[in-house]
Short mmCIF file of C-alpha atoms in Angstrom, two decimals:
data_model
loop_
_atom_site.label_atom_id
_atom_site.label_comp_id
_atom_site.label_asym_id
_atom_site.label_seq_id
_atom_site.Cartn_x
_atom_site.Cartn_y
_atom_site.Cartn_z
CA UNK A 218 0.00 0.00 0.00
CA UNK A 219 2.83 2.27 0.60
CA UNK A 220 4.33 1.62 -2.67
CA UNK A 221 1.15 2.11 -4.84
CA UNK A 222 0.56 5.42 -2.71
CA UNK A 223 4.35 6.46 -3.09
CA UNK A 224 3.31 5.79 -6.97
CA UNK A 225 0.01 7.59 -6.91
CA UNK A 226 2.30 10.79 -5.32
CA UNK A 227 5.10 10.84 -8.15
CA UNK A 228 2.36 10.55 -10.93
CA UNK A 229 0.87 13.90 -9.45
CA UNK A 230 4.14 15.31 -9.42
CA UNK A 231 4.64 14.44 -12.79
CA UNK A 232 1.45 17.08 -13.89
CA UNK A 233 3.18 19.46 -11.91
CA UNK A 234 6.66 19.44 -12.90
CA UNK A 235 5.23 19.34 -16.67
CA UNK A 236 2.77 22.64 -16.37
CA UNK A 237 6.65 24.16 -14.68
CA UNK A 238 8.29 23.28 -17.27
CA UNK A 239 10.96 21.59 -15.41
CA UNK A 240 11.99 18.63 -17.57
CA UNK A 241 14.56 16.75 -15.42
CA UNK A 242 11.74 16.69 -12.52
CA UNK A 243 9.22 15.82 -14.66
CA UNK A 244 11.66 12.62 -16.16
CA UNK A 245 12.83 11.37 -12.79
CA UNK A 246 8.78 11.93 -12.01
CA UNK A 247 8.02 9.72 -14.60
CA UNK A 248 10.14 6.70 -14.20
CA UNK A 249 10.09 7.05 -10.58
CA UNK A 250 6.33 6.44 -11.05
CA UNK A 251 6.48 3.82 -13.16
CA UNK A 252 9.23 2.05 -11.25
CA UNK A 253 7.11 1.87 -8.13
CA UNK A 254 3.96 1.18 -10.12
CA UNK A 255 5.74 -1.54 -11.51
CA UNK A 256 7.28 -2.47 -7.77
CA UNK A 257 3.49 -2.34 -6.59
CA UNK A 258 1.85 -4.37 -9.24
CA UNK A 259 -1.10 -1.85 -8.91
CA UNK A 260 -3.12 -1.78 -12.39
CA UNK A 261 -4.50 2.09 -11.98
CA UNK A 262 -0.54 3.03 -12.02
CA UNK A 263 0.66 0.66 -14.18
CA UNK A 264 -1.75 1.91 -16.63
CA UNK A 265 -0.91 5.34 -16.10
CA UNK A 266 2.97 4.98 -15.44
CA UNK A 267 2.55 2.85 -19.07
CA UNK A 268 0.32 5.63 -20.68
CA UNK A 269 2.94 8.65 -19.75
CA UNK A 270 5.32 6.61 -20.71
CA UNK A 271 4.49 5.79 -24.30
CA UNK A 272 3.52 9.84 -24.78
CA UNK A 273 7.21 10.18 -23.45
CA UNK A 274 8.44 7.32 -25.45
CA UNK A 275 7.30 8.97 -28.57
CA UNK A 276 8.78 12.43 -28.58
CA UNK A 277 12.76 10.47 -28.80
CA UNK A 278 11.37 8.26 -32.07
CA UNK A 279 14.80 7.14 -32.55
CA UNK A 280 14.31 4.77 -29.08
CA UNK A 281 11.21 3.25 -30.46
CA UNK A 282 9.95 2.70 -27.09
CA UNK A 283 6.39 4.16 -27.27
CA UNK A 284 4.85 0.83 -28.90
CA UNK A 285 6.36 -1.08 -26.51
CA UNK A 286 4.70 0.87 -23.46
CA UNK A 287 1.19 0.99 -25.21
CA UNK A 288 -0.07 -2.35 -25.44
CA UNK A 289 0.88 -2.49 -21.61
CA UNK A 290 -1.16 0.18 -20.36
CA UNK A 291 -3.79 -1.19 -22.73
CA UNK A 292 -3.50 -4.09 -20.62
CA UNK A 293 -3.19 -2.63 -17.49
CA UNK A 294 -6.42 -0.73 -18.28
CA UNK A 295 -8.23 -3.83 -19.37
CA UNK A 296 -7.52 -5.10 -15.40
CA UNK A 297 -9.62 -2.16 -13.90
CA UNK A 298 -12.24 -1.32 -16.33
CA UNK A 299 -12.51 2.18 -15.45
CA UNK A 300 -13.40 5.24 -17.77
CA UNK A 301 -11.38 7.43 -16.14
CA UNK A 302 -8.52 5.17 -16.69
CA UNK A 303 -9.57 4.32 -19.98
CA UNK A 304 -10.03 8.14 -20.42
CA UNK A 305 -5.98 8.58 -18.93
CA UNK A 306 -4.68 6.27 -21.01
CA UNK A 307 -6.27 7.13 -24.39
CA UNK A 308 -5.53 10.50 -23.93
CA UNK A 309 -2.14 9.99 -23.68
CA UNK A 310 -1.94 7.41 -26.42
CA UNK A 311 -3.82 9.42 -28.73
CA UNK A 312 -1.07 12.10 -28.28
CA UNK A 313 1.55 10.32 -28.63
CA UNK A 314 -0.15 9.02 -32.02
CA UNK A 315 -0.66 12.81 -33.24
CA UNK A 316 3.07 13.51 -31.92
CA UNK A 317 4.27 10.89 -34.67
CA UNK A 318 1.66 11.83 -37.12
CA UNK A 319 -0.48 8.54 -37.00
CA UNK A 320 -3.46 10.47 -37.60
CA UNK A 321 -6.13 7.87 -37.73
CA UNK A 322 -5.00 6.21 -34.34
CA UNK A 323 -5.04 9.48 -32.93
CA UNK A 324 -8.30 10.55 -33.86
CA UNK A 325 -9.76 7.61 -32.42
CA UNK A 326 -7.74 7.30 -29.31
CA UNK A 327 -8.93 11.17 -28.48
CA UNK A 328 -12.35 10.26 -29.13
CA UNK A 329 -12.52 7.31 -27.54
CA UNK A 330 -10.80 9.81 -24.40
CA UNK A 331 -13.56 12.50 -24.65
CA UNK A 332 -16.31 9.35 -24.48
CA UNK A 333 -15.14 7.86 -21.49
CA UNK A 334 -14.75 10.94 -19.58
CA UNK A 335 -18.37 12.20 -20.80
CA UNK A 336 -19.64 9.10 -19.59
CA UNK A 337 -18.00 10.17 -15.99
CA UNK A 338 -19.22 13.78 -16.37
CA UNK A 339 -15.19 14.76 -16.25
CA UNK A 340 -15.20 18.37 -17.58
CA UNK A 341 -11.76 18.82 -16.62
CA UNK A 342 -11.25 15.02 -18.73
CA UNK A 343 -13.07 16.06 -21.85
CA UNK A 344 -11.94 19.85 -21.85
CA UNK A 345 -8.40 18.03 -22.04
CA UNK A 346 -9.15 15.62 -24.84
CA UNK A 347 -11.15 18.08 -26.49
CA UNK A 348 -7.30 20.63 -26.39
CA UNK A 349 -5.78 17.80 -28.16
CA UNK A 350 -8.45 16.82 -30.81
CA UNK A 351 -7.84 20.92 -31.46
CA UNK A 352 -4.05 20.29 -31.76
CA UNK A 353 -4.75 16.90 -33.87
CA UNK A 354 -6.78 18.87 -36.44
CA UNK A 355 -4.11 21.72 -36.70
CA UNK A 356 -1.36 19.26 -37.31
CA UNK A 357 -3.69 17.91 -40.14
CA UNK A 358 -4.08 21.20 -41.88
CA UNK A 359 -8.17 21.39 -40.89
CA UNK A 360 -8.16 24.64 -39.57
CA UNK A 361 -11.79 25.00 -39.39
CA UNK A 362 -12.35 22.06 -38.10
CA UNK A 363 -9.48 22.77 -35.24
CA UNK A 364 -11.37 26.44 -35.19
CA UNK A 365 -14.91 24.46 -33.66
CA UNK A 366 -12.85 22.01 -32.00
CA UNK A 367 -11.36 25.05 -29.85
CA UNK A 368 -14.35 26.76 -29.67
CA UNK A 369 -16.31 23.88 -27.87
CA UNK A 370 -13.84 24.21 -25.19
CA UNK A 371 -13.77 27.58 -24.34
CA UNK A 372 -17.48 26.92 -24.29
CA UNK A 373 -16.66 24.35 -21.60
CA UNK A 374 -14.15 26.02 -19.82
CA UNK A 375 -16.77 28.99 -19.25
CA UNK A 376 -19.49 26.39 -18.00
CA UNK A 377 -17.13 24.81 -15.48
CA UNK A 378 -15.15 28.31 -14.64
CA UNK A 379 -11.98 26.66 -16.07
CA UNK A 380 -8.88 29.30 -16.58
CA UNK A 381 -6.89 26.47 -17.60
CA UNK A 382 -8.98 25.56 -20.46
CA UNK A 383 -10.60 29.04 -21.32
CA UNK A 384 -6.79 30.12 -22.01
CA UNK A 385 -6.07 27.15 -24.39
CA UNK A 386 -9.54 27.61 -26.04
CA UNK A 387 -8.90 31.19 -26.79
CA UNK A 388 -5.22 30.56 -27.70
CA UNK A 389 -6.06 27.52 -30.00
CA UNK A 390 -9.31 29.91 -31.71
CA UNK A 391 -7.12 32.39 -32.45
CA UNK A 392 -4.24 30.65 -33.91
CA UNK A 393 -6.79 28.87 -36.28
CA UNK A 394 -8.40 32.42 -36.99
CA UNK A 395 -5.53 33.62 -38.08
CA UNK A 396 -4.36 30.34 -40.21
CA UNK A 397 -7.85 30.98 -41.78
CA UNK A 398 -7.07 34.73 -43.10
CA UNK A 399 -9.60 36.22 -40.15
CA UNK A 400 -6.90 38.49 -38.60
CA UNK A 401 -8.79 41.07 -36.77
CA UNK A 402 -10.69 38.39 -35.06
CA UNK A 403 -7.44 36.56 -34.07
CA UNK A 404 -6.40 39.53 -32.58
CA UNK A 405 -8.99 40.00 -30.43
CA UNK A 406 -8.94 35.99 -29.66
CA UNK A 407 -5.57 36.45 -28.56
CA UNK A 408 -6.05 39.78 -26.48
CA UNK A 409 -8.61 37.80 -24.42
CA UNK A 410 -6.79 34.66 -24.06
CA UNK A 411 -3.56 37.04 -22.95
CA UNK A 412 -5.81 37.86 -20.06
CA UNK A 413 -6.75 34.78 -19.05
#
């Protein structure tokens, strides 16, 4: 019990030491995690250590490591059953697909991600998913598309008083404003979203 809770601790830390930018925290944070996770046998942080991993994985390509971590937080998710597990690890897979540009397998990991959190009523789940479906279209080239996508969750954000999320919305409708030829309205996108 100590070991899955010393787990559950260094996967929190791991959020935190990513939104402060501090990368060698936020690596030792990571396998830390998944080294206790793996030390507990627990399958909520096995499926998350595996699921951070993979995202992690696939931003050094030249390792090839992502598709090795995948299938095991697949499994690990399979053990518990959960949708906000399911919703963890998709997200996170479906990231690390649109990092390498395997568009399809993104699309539906994200999806699947924004399901299993609505089914959970997890705004804070689905306004996350919903960020990287935005960044997904983008990196396709479907601005408009990527333009609704951001637009649905600044919608959310305002519903569930998320600054987090109203920020990214804003950000993410501007930038596709602007990729779209609509620069006065980017501006003001932007102005907003600086204030946030």
């Amino acid at each position: 019990a100590i070991v899955t809770e010393a787990a559950r601790a260094y996967q929190e830390l791991v959020l935190i030491y990513y939104l402060n930018n501090n990368l060698p925290a936020f690596l030792h944070a990571i396998l830390a995690a998944l080294n206790l996770a793996e030390k507990s046998n627990s399958p909520r942080e096995l499926a998350e250590g595996y699921a951070t991993m993979c995202l992690v994985a696939g931003a050094v390509p030249q390792l090839n490591l992502a598709p090795v971590y995948e299938p095991r937080a697949i499994a690990a998710a399979q053990r518990l059953n959960s949708s906000s597990i399911w919703g963890f690890v998709l997200l996170r897979i479906g990231t690390y697909k649109a990092t390498v540009g395997l568009w399809a397998g993104a699309h539906e990991a994200t999806e699947q991600a924004i399901g299993h959190y609505e089914h959970i009523n997890d705004p804070r789940g689905v306004g996350d998913a919903v960020n990287v479906l935005g960044i997904l279209l983008e990196l396709e080239g479907r601005f408009a598309a990527a333009l609704q996508a951001f637009t649905d969750l600044h919608t959310l954000a305002r519903k569930h008083n998320n600054v987090q999320h109203e920020g990214w919305g804003l950000g993410g409708q501007a930038t596709d404003l602007l990729l779209l030829g609509r620069t006065e309205e980017a501006v003001v996108k932007a102005q907003a979203a600086l204030q946030r």
